[in-house]
Each structure stands twice: as structure tokens, then as C-alpha cells.
Amino acid sequence: MKKTELDIRREKMEALREEGIEPYPSGYVVENTISEILALTEEAPDSLTDEGPVFGVAGRLMAINKFGKSAFVRFKDRTGQMQAYIRKDQVDEQAFKVFKTLHVGDFVGLKGTIFKTKTGEWTLAARELTLLCKSLRPLPEKYNKLKDPEKRYRQRYLDLIMNEETRETFIRRSKIVRALRSFFDQRDFLEVETPMMQPIPGGAEACPFVTHHNALDMALYLRIAPELYLKRLVVGGLERVYEINRNFRNEGVSTRHNPEFTMLEFYWAYATYHDLMDLTEEMFQHVAKEVLGATTFMYQGQEISFEGPWKRISMFNALQTIGGADKEVLEDRDKLIAFAESKNVPIDKKARTGKIITKLFDALVEPELVQPTFIHSYPVEVSPLSRRSQKEPDLTERFELFIAGKEIANGFSELNDPDDQRGRFLQQVADKEAGDEEAHWMDEDYVEALEYGMPPTAGQGVGIDRLAMLLTDAASIREVILFPHMRHAASLKTGDEAPNKKEG
RNA sequence: GGGCCGUUAACUCAGUCGGAAGAGUAUCUGCCUUUUAAGCAGAGAGUCGCUGGUUCGAGCCCAGCACGGCCCA
């Protein structure tokens, strides 16, 4: 049998155990963080002497320069990275046994004073060295790091260990969510949690995942949106609510889509979609300031500014000024279809006019919207939950927000007329029967809630992954999701059928 | 779903015209008590993604499949 690196390290680990050194001890009292010590070297270097003070830190070894009876090791904790110097005549016999078997990747506890090396680096002079966890597998190479995207996503822990940018991305994502919570908390919104498993999936046009409840013997759907439940809460008198949580949509994966993704949705009684647009500008500026310390930043080589006021254009207007469609084209269905064909925009000729207009918008206008832009007044056919415009009943009091060519948010004055809502659902059911798999289901229970009365309300959804992409300059959604969805690893498939695999 | 590209040692990558599988890092052995991708001497390490085909001979050419990346739908 050939010895792998795993075998060799395991042997060394077992040899330590025979020497009475536990390679996987329980706990460790960590007295200091690396950033704390490095801050002291900046602020009070004169206080650091060979006599003291003594610091105690713990971390993972990232590099070892060994000289036989001494070594420089680089190690890191959650706060940073620093160097330690270990020499035989400064530590006890047990520690020297550990020292001789150290590998990059091991966790150690170190106690000692701080000194400056000949080359000027502040370094911990170890008086105690404790093995805290033996690493059996080699880490990726120190200079080239881990690059293979597949490995980075499947084994995100390696990516986090090796690539500081990855770590920073996810720390920043966490700050974004925290900033959003503080924004809504400050405005007296209540954070709530609504069902992720729903008997009728609603609130968006999307194909759901299905599952089955055994004890109740009923189908349940992973939610595609929390919308209809949040509005029931507004009916219930919770006038300002928000939820930040996962939605699930059974569609393809791409650099912009993951089957599960995070949405912020909030509902605000007595407000309109105009209020939402104002609030959204404030919200995004607040988040950018909290997270980046600025409202202007670079995204994929383009400068994006959150400074207001943002452009607000109606969809029809945008199609004319940006999409290059004449007014008469938008008013005549046949001309519209001809226009779509002339622009090579694939459309379903049987679809209702509002759907075709939206397709044209997606293809011709959306990619052009780099700076934050609200597009408002969506056709009623594609907005089954939005209030109708009083002036033009074929349009709705709805907008979407686009930044860097991506849809980031979707908001509207909510439809609270129960009879209109029932009619819209019936139209959706007809669309579904006509083959539109993403059309809404009838939700009588929701209509009943509206019959009790929902105050005039405005509500909005914000794609948190896409916002995180913007603020971390990520080109792919996989860079801002810790464990993005992947197919079965090729190695897992051989000789082992997936449980629900379709016969092909 | 379609197009293009990729898959070679633990990691990052070479591999020419089809003719004996390579480098650096990591690992192992020896030396080495202030290094900065430490150094010196030596060693081990491969299902070249998988299956089949063409060929005297395939990492390389062809086909199918798997996984991944980018673009399009």
C-alpha cells in the first residue's frame, strides 16, 4: 500500500497520542486575539518586552519555516494573522515533541511575549505550545491558494481558510442584513417569520418545489414568496412587518439564480408605492453607508451611485426612450409582435399583451439600467397582486428597481379590494390552464382575509443576494451564497443511484 | 435546453507533430536556533474525469456521458 499524506499525518498523530499528547483536546482558554496584540504593537510598542506581558492566543497554522530546533510559524484566528517563534530552549519537552510534528493546518494554542525580529516583524515568542487539533489533510497551496470554483463552492471551508476575499465577502453580507434590520427596527417595523412550507404557494410567478407531509398525508410547497402571509398579518393589525428569509423556486441555476435565495419583504400600512420608492432610496443609502462607508462604489468596473434622487420612469416611457419602441407600437398588438420579432426577442404570440410588453422590457431596457432606476406602472396582467392605477386601470401602482442591469426590488401599492383580487386569481387560473406553469393559484383563504379588510398598504421585496452581489462586486450569485446549489459531485454518482433520480 | 471552454500529483499549472507522464508548492529523510513563498542534499507521490472507438502506439485524435465555468434562452 502506498502511503498517502493522510496516512503519514495519521501516523504522526497516533505517535503523539502514544507519547501522552492528546491530538484532539477539549477546549482552550484563549486570552487574546491576534488583532488585539497587533493593535498593541501599533499603540504601545514600548510596553512589549521580553519580561512581559505574556499573551495567550489560539489559531490555525498557515505557514511553517522550520530550522531543526526552532521555527517561525504563521497562524491565524478570526481577527487576523501573525507570526510566532518557537525554539527548543524556550518550551518544555512535551511542547518540543509537538513542535517536531507540526503541519500547516494544525490548530495550536500559544503563550508568550512579543518581540520584534531582525527583519522588523512583531512576533510572539512562544513559552508554551499546545496542540489543539491535528489536521490530517494538507491545505491548498499557500501561494496560489484555492482557485478551482467547483472546489471553492463544494468545500467552502477551504475557500474561507485560503482566500481572505471570500471571508470578507461573507462578513460584508452579514453586515448588509444587519443594516437592513436596524433600518426597519428604527422605523417601528416588526420582524416576523411566516411559513416556508405552504399548502398553496403564492405571492410570485414561479414554479415551486413540492414535498409531502407524511402524518397529515398532504402536499406542501416550499414557499416562492412570503407575501400572502405577510399581508394576512397586516389584516391582523400588524401595520408594519418585515421578514428576511429564504424563498425557493424550481427553475434553472445561473450566475443570477440559485434555487434557494434570500428575500427581504416588508409591508407598510397607509403607505403607497411612492412612499416605497422614497423609503428604498433611504434604505439603500443607509446600508451602503453602514457597510461601505460610502454611497458610491464600483461594480464590475462601473461606478454605481446610490445618491438620490433616483430616476423614476414608467415602463411605457422606458420602452420608448430606452427600448426604441414607437408609441403606436405599444398601442397595437400586431405591431408589438412585429417589433419583438424585428428585435429578435422571443415571445409567445398567444400571451396577453401585458406579458409581451414585459418581455420586451426585460430584453431591451433592463440591461441598460445601470444607475438605480425605478420603472413603474406595470401592466395589470403581470401584476396580479397590485392595486390598479386610478387613471389607467390597465396599469398598476407597481415598480421594480434596477441597478447594474439587474432587478433588485419589486414593490407596489397592494390590492386590497377582495373582489378585484378574486377576479385576478381567476384570470391567473385561466392562464395556468392555458399552459402558464408559473401563473398563480387561487387562494380563497387569502381572499377571505381581504374580505375582513386590509388597510391601504404598500409592500416590497428586495433580493438580498443581488444586493450583496452589488456591494461585494461579485459577478456571480454563487460568490455571495456560502453553499450554492450544485449537482451531485461526479464522484458521488458512480455506483450509487440518487434516491429520486429520473430514469433516463 | 443551446453554444464555447475546462477536467493531468494534495494545491497551482506545463505537457511540442500521436512515440518512456513533468515543474513549483506541499509531503517524507538528513542538516540547520531570527525566517518572510527560508536554504542545502536526497526521496516518495498519477484510474491524465468516465466509457468506448481510431491507431503498431492515445494525456494528445473521434464519439458518448459526468462534473464545472462563461455566454445565450
XYZ file of C-alpha atoms (C1' of nucleotides) in Angstrom:
577
model
C 0.000 0.000 0.000
C 1.215 3.423 -0.929
C 1.201 5.901 1.894
C -0.855 8.987 1.288
C -0.336 12.241 3.102
C -3.405 11.332 5.126
C -1.706 8.096 6.280
C 1.503 9.892 7.194
C -0.225 12.543 9.250
C -2.394 9.962 10.951
C 0.718 8.029 11.971
C 2.253 11.174 13.422
C -0.951 11.931 15.251
C -1.071 8.428 16.714
C 2.590 8.609 17.731
C 1.807 11.784 19.680
C -1.053 10.040 21.413
C 1.313 7.246 22.485
C 3.576 9.909 23.946
C 0.668 11.052 26.085
C -0.170 14.098 23.957
C -3.866 14.308 23.079
C -4.236 15.481 19.456
C -7.904 16.498 19.944
C -8.164 18.046 23.412
C -11.318 19.690 24.713
C -11.444 23.488 24.770
C -8.721 26.040 25.440
C -8.710 29.297 27.336
C -7.954 31.974 24.722
C -6.798 35.145 26.442
C -6.144 37.403 23.473
C -6.986 37.821 19.825
C -4.382 38.453 17.164
C -5.846 41.831 16.240
C -5.683 42.875 19.885
C -1.955 42.089 20.010
C -1.219 43.733 16.674
C -3.068 46.849 17.835
C -0.807 46.992 20.899
C 2.308 46.832 18.727
C 0.997 49.969 16.991
C -0.227 51.879 20.008
C 2.201 50.925 22.796
C 5.213 49.087 21.372
C 7.362 50.131 24.340
C 5.145 48.141 26.698
C 6.149 44.878 24.961
C 9.333 43.385 26.457
C 10.992 40.017 26.932
C 9.769 40.050 30.528
C 6.155 40.627 29.644
C 3.324 40.985 29.290
C 2.510 37.395 28.309
C -0.241 36.826 25.755
C -2.289 33.705 25.046
C -3.709 33.116 21.585
C -5.062 30.236 19.529
C -5.339 29.666 15.805
C -4.641 27.618 12.713
C -1.099 27.295 11.367
C -0.874 28.741 7.868
C 2.899 28.508 7.264
C 5.916 26.986 8.964
C 9.580 27.856 8.447
C 11.440 25.185 10.380
C 15.154 25.228 11.276
C 15.522 21.995 13.195
C 15.461 23.298 16.740
C 13.466 26.463 16.104
C 10.817 27.694 13.731
C 8.781 30.658 12.637
C 5.121 29.822 12.222
C 2.340 31.969 10.799
C -1.069 31.396 12.321
C -4.457 32.994 12.130
C -7.594 33.412 14.174
C -10.868 35.104 13.217
C -9.326 38.542 13.716
C -6.116 38.276 11.754
C -2.811 36.645 11.181
C 0.567 36.899 12.908
C 3.864 35.159 13.378
C 5.218 33.190 16.331
C 8.729 31.999 17.061
C 9.214 28.669 18.761
C 12.615 27.422 19.954
C 13.660 24.303 21.796
C 15.281 26.061 24.751
C 12.179 28.186 25.425
C 9.484 25.474 25.671
C 9.144 22.260 27.663
C 9.847 18.751 26.406
C 6.210 17.912 25.566
C 5.866 21.088 23.546
C 9.016 20.283 21.608
C 7.572 16.877 20.699
C 4.518 18.682 19.349
C 6.756 21.178 17.585
C 8.557 18.420 15.699
C 5.330 17.082 14.194
C 3.562 20.355 13.371
C 1.875 20.634 9.999
C 0.297 23.550 8.224
C -3.392 23.322 9.091
C -2.947 22.272 12.724
C -4.625 24.326 15.441
C -2.367 25.402 18.303
C -2.532 27.451 21.458
C 0.460 29.717 22.058
C 1.525 31.698 25.100
C 4.443 34.097 25.164
C 5.822 37.598 24.994
C 6.021 39.834 21.942
C 9.281 40.879 20.279
C 10.410 42.368 17.010
C 12.528 40.229 14.681
C 15.654 41.340 12.833
C 13.511 41.982 9.810
C 11.082 44.096 11.805
C 8.034 41.867 12.222
C 6.235 41.731 15.556
C 6.315 38.120 16.667
C 5.106 36.059 19.609
C 7.994 34.280 21.357
C 6.384 31.032 22.462
C 6.879 29.856 26.026
C 4.011 27.385 25.778
C 2.790 25.469 22.738
C -0.345 23.320 22.943
C -1.704 21.197 20.108
C -5.445 21.925 19.879
C -6.347 19.905 16.789
C -4.261 17.786 14.441
C -5.052 18.373 10.786
C -4.856 15.193 8.732
C -5.227 16.644 5.248
C -2.963 19.163 3.541
C -4.393 22.619 2.867
C -4.238 24.007 -0.674
C -1.033 25.628 -1.733
C -0.072 28.776 0.146
C 0.935 30.911 -2.812
C -1.622 30.096 -5.480
C -4.381 29.394 -2.925
C -7.531 27.566 -3.950
C -8.823 28.682 -7.361
C -10.965 25.864 -8.752
C -14.508 27.313 -8.471
C -16.099 23.909 -8.061
C -13.901 23.093 -5.088
C -14.386 26.568 -3.649
C -18.184 26.108 -3.615
C -18.358 22.467 -2.598
C -15.692 22.802 0.093
C -16.372 26.382 1.121
C -14.408 25.868 4.327
C -11.215 25.575 2.271
C -12.137 28.720 0.361
C -12.689 30.543 3.648
C -9.373 29.353 5.073
C -7.317 30.167 1.994
C -8.978 33.209 0.430
C -9.304 36.299 2.566
C -11.601 37.935 -0.059
C -14.136 35.154 0.405
C -14.125 35.698 4.126
C -14.614 39.439 3.623
C -17.486 38.866 1.212
C -19.484 36.861 3.734
C -18.691 39.189 6.609
C -19.984 42.012 4.432
C -23.122 40.070 3.555
C -23.807 39.649 7.258
C -23.368 43.394 7.775
C -25.833 44.121 4.968
C -28.524 42.043 6.644
C -27.784 43.629 9.999
C -28.042 47.124 8.470
C -31.403 46.249 6.920
C -32.730 45.021 10.253
C -31.608 48.161 12.028
C -33.218 50.280 9.299
C -36.614 48.648 9.742
C -36.359 48.369 13.519
C -35.725 52.117 13.698
C -38.955 52.715 11.760
C -41.125 50.608 14.045
C -41.398 47.612 11.715
C -41.863 44.247 13.391
C -39.710 41.324 12.226
C -41.827 38.190 11.748
C -41.487 34.658 10.425
C -44.138 33.123 8.202
C -44.434 29.585 6.790
C -41.749 28.271 4.496
C -43.924 25.207 3.812
C -47.237 26.269 2.346
C -50.287 24.323 1.146
C -50.818 26.888 -1.642
C -47.640 28.523 -2.907
C -48.335 32.156 -3.723
C -47.031 35.682 -3.897
C -44.907 35.283 -7.028
C -44.955 33.809 -10.508
C -42.678 30.804 -10.183
C -42.630 27.041 -10.141
C -42.478 25.647 -6.588
C -40.729 22.646 -5.033
C -43.172 20.054 -3.739
C -42.817 17.927 -0.654
C -45.120 15.666 1.302
C -46.231 15.676 4.923
C -46.470 12.026 5.946
C -48.605 12.245 9.113
C -51.118 14.627 7.509
C -50.785 12.954 4.102
C -50.796 16.251 2.284
C -48.704 18.014 -0.327
C -46.730 21.011 0.874
C -44.829 23.509 -1.227
C -41.648 25.300 -0.297
C -42.615 28.917 -0.459
C -41.894 31.006 -3.526
C -42.670 34.182 -1.532
C -43.968 35.132 1.925
C -46.209 37.876 0.512
C -49.709 36.497 1.117
C -48.903 35.571 4.724
C -47.337 38.927 5.496
C -50.447 40.699 4.194
C -52.629 38.491 6.393
C -50.596 39.956 9.262
C -51.437 43.467 8.096
C -55.093 42.422 8.086
C -54.412 41.291 11.653
C -53.313 44.770 12.664
C -49.525 44.391 12.470
C -49.291 47.556 10.423
C -45.567 47.377 9.708
C -43.940 43.980 9.250
C -40.834 42.627 7.576
C -39.270 39.244 7.035
C -35.813 38.301 5.832
C -35.710 34.676 4.833
C -35.360 32.068 2.138
C -37.577 31.575 -0.901
C -37.396 28.531 -3.163
C -38.030 28.496 -6.874
C -37.840 25.411 -9.023
C -36.021 26.816 -12.008
C -32.598 26.753 -13.624
C -29.401 27.823 -11.929
C -27.243 30.583 -13.364
C -24.914 33.338 -12.272
C -28.030 35.233 -11.119
C -30.267 32.423 -9.872
C -29.947 29.918 -7.052
C -32.918 27.645 -6.273
C -32.993 29.000 -2.734
C -32.336 32.669 -2.245
C -32.926 35.284 0.389
C -35.592 37.957 0.180
C -36.486 40.874 2.338
C -40.190 41.571 2.191
C -41.893 44.346 4.093
C -45.432 45.751 4.302
C -46.324 49.224 5.407
C -49.945 50.151 6.109
C -51.273 53.518 4.885
C -48.325 53.966 2.517
C -48.294 53.951 -1.305
C -45.763 52.868 -3.891
C -44.494 56.444 -3.988
C -43.644 56.184 -0.290
C -41.879 52.895 -1.017
C -39.665 54.460 -3.627
C -38.671 57.211 -1.206
C -38.038 54.682 1.540
C -35.999 52.448 -0.786
C -33.587 55.247 -1.626
C -33.098 55.872 2.072
C -32.740 52.173 2.796
C -30.068 51.549 0.181
C -28.159 54.656 1.198
C -28.306 53.540 4.836
C -26.995 50.065 4.004
C -24.209 51.348 1.768
C -23.066 53.803 4.423
C -23.132 51.155 7.149
C -21.348 48.553 5.075
C -19.045 50.526 2.766
C -18.931 53.888 4.487
C -19.920 55.471 1.151
C -22.877 55.686 -1.213
C -20.746 55.335 -4.335
C -18.878 52.172 -5.249
C -17.518 50.159 -8.147
C -19.420 47.193 -9.532
C -17.700 45.101 -12.230
C -15.801 48.102 -13.494
C -18.741 50.524 -13.435
C -19.252 53.232 -10.857
C -22.649 52.958 -9.157
C -24.015 55.793 -7.066
C -26.838 55.462 -4.546
C -27.064 59.234 -4.195
C -30.637 60.364 -4.838
C -32.950 61.236 -6.288
C -33.128 58.100 -8.429
C -34.747 58.100 -11.848
C -38.415 57.095 -11.928
C -39.718 56.166 -15.385
C -42.886 54.396 -16.427
C -42.449 51.114 -18.251
C -44.066 52.532 -21.423
C -41.838 55.560 -21.308
C -38.724 53.407 -20.774
C -39.671 51.197 -23.709
C -39.870 54.284 -25.897
C -36.831 56.223 -24.711
C -34.506 53.296 -23.984
C -36.059 50.355 -25.801
C -36.584 52.232 -29.056
C -40.286 51.372 -29.454
C -42.654 53.923 -31.001
C -45.776 54.916 -29.111
C -48.011 53.389 -31.776
C -46.141 50.069 -31.482
C -47.058 49.895 -27.817
C -50.706 50.596 -28.576
C -51.181 47.978 -31.294
C -50.794 44.307 -30.510
C -49.838 43.245 -34.064
C -47.222 45.978 -34.357
C -45.911 44.975 -30.963
C -45.384 41.369 -32.038
C -43.719 42.511 -35.266
C -41.477 44.818 -33.257
C -40.444 41.964 -30.939
C -39.567 39.837 -33.959
C -37.576 42.645 -35.530
C -35.546 42.896 -32.319
C -35.093 39.108 -32.077
C -36.935 38.971 -28.778
C -38.560 35.531 -28.486
C -42.168 35.845 -27.319
C -45.225 33.680 -27.003
C -47.617 35.114 -29.602
C -50.615 33.846 -27.672
C -49.566 35.568 -24.440
C -51.558 38.531 -23.247
C -50.292 41.928 -24.344
C -49.003 42.963 -20.928
C -46.796 39.862 -20.847
C -45.328 40.629 -24.255
C -44.600 44.198 -23.217
C -42.832 42.952 -20.102
C -40.724 40.514 -22.151
C -39.683 43.341 -24.432
C -38.788 45.433 -21.444
C -36.665 42.638 -19.950
C -34.752 42.187 -23.185
C -34.349 45.766 -24.378
C -34.408 48.015 -21.347
C -33.319 46.089 -18.244
C -29.661 45.595 -19.260
C -29.350 49.343 -19.894
C -30.361 50.395 -16.390
C -27.005 50.760 -14.678
C -27.632 53.526 -12.138
C -30.520 52.893 -9.726
C -33.760 53.331 -11.658
C -37.376 52.745 -10.681
C -39.549 51.502 -13.507
C -43.199 51.972 -12.578
C -46.721 51.443 -13.910
C -46.567 47.746 -14.808
C -49.351 46.107 -16.837
C -52.082 44.589 -14.700
C -51.688 41.185 -16.449
C -48.258 40.669 -14.920
C -49.180 42.187 -11.546
C -51.979 40.098 -10.047
C -51.465 41.377 -6.501
C -51.029 45.094 -7.222
C -53.527 47.913 -6.930
C -54.775 49.341 -10.233
C -53.815 52.833 -11.238
C -56.922 55.053 -10.780
C -56.227 56.916 -14.010
C -55.360 53.885 -16.122
C -56.953 50.700 -14.862
C -54.849 48.508 -17.184
C -51.771 49.602 -15.277
C -50.816 49.121 -11.653
C -49.223 51.172 -8.891
C -46.162 48.974 -9.085
C -42.455 49.471 -9.694
C -39.297 47.484 -9.947
C -35.853 48.755 -9.059
C -32.948 48.043 -11.398
C -29.265 48.523 -10.675
C -26.352 47.379 -12.843
C -28.810 45.778 -15.256
C -30.294 43.564 -12.557
C -33.723 43.539 -10.970
C -33.101 44.254 -7.303
C -36.523 45.046 -5.847
C -40.219 44.863 -6.655
C -42.832 46.914 -4.831
C -46.378 48.107 -5.136
C -49.450 49.545 -3.552
C -51.246 46.386 -2.511
C -54.532 45.292 -3.991
C -56.946 45.243 -1.051
C -60.250 45.038 -2.962
C -61.236 41.395 -2.331
C -63.488 41.141 -5.381
C -60.820 42.502 -7.723
C -58.339 40.124 -6.106
C -60.619 37.125 -6.655
C -61.046 38.155 -10.290
C -57.275 38.438 -10.765
C -56.765 34.986 -9.287
C -59.413 33.595 -11.650
C -57.567 35.130 -14.603
C -54.346 33.524 -13.319
C -56.074 30.165 -13.038
C -57.192 30.547 -16.649
C -53.573 31.349 -17.642
C -52.427 28.270 -15.791
C -54.937 26.100 -17.620
C -53.714 27.659 -20.858
C -50.240 26.343 -20.058
C -48.561 29.066 -17.993
C -46.886 26.948 -15.304
C -45.842 29.986 -13.326
C -49.311 31.530 -13.043
C -50.810 31.984 -9.576
C -53.099 29.518 -7.870
C -56.477 30.503 -6.485
C -56.074 31.264 -2.794
C -59.591 31.593 -1.334
C -58.232 31.730 2.194
C -56.261 34.857 1.300
C -59.261 36.470 -0.394
C -61.284 35.762 2.728
C -58.691 37.631 4.784
C -59.082 40.609 2.434
C -62.858 40.432 2.906
C -62.277 41.267 6.570
C -60.432 44.366 5.346
C -56.775 45.260 4.840
C -55.889 48.928 5.210
C -54.355 50.571 2.139
C -50.838 49.178 2.242
C -47.641 49.215 0.244
C -45.260 46.299 0.187
C -41.948 45.412 -1.353
C -39.472 42.606 -1.863
C -35.722 43.100 -2.095
C -33.355 40.409 -3.344
C -30.697 40.180 -0.685
C -28.327 38.027 -2.726
C -28.357 40.530 -5.562
C -27.865 43.427 -3.174
C -24.940 41.519 -1.674
C -23.527 40.964 -5.176
C -23.629 44.705 -5.806
C -21.958 45.661 -2.559
C -19.270 42.966 -2.780
C -18.581 43.421 -6.509
C -19.495 39.783 -7.166
C -20.206 38.732 -10.764
C -21.986 35.525 -9.744
C -24.632 34.842 -7.117
C -22.545 31.817 -6.081
C -19.955 34.185 -4.674
C -22.414 35.523 -2.094
C -24.103 32.251 -1.106
C -21.994 30.145 1.252
C -23.106 26.833 -0.192
C -24.622 27.455 -3.634
C -26.653 24.680 -5.184
C -24.540 22.167 -7.107
C -25.288 18.941 -8.917
C -24.201 15.702 -7.343
C -20.429 15.569 -7.302
C -19.324 13.296 -10.143
C -17.548 11.069 -7.626
C -20.745 10.547 -5.612
C -22.740 9.310 -8.580
C -20.758 6.251 -9.558
C -22.285 3.039 -8.231
C -24.716 4.916 -6.070
C -28.037 5.976 -7.534
C -29.568 9.157 -6.267
C -32.849 8.297 -4.466
C -35.201 10.271 -6.729
C -33.262 10.056 -9.915
C -35.398 10.018 -13.032
C -34.889 7.068 -15.283
C -33.419 8.375 -18.463
C -32.365 23.424 -23.247
C -28.234 25.505 -26.846
C -23.045 27.267 -27.819
C -17.945 27.786 -26.313
C -14.114 26.403 -22.807
C -12.143 23.259 -18.978
C -11.119 18.393 -16.065
C -3.184 15.812 -15.677
C 0.083 14.508 -8.176
C -2.985 17.149 -2.033
C -2.837 22.626 -4.489
C -1.434 25.840 -8.843
C -0.212 24.531 -13.614
C 3.108 22.774 -18.158
C 2.826 18.664 -21.477
C 5.521 20.429 -28.697
C 3.945 16.576 -34.538
C 0.277 10.734 -31.607
C 6.178 7.724 -29.665
C 9.118 6.189 -21.890
C 3.776 11.467 -17.527
C 6.605 16.836 -15.828
C 7.537 21.628 -12.680
C 6.712 24.651 -8.358
C 4.340 24.329 -3.668
C 3.022 20.564 -0.053
C 4.782 15.673 1.999
C 8.920 12.221 3.706
C 14.500 11.536 5.291
C 19.062 14.169 6.722
C 21.463 19.101 8.047
C 20.019 23.812 10.020
C 18.140 28.415 16.941
C 15.729 35.447 13.609
C 12.739 33.212 8.679
C 9.442 36.345 5.254
C 6.898 31.933 -0.962
C 13.749 30.433 4.290
C 18.051 27.343 2.479
C 21.051 22.817 1.099
C 21.137 17.321 -0.190
C 18.105 13.258 -1.315
C 13.183 10.537 -1.805
C 8.161 9.164 -2.466
C 3.710 10.646 -4.749
C -0.701 9.758 -11.054
C -7.560 5.486 -12.611
C -4.112 12.064 -17.295
C -12.801 12.963 -15.239
C -15.547 8.153 -17.060
C -16.812 4.711 -21.160
C -15.962 3.260 -25.913
C -13.575 3.993 -30.791
C -9.406 5.025 -34.439
C -4.127 3.560 -34.349
C 1.595 -0.738 -34.171
C 1.112 3.019 -30.268
C -3.666 7.931 -27.230
C -2.857 12.727 -21.751
C -2.990 14.383 -27.063
C -7.437 12.380 -32.490
C -13.075 10.848 -32.680
C -17.970 9.728 -30.141
C -20.997 9.468 -25.872
C -21.518 10.570 -20.739
C -20.383 13.119 -15.894
C -18.929 17.477 -13.285
C -17.577 22.630 -13.533
C -17.004 27.728 -15.738
C -18.680 31.599 -19.118
C -22.358 33.231 -22.617
C -27.337 32.670 -24.624
C -32.595 31.002 -23.815
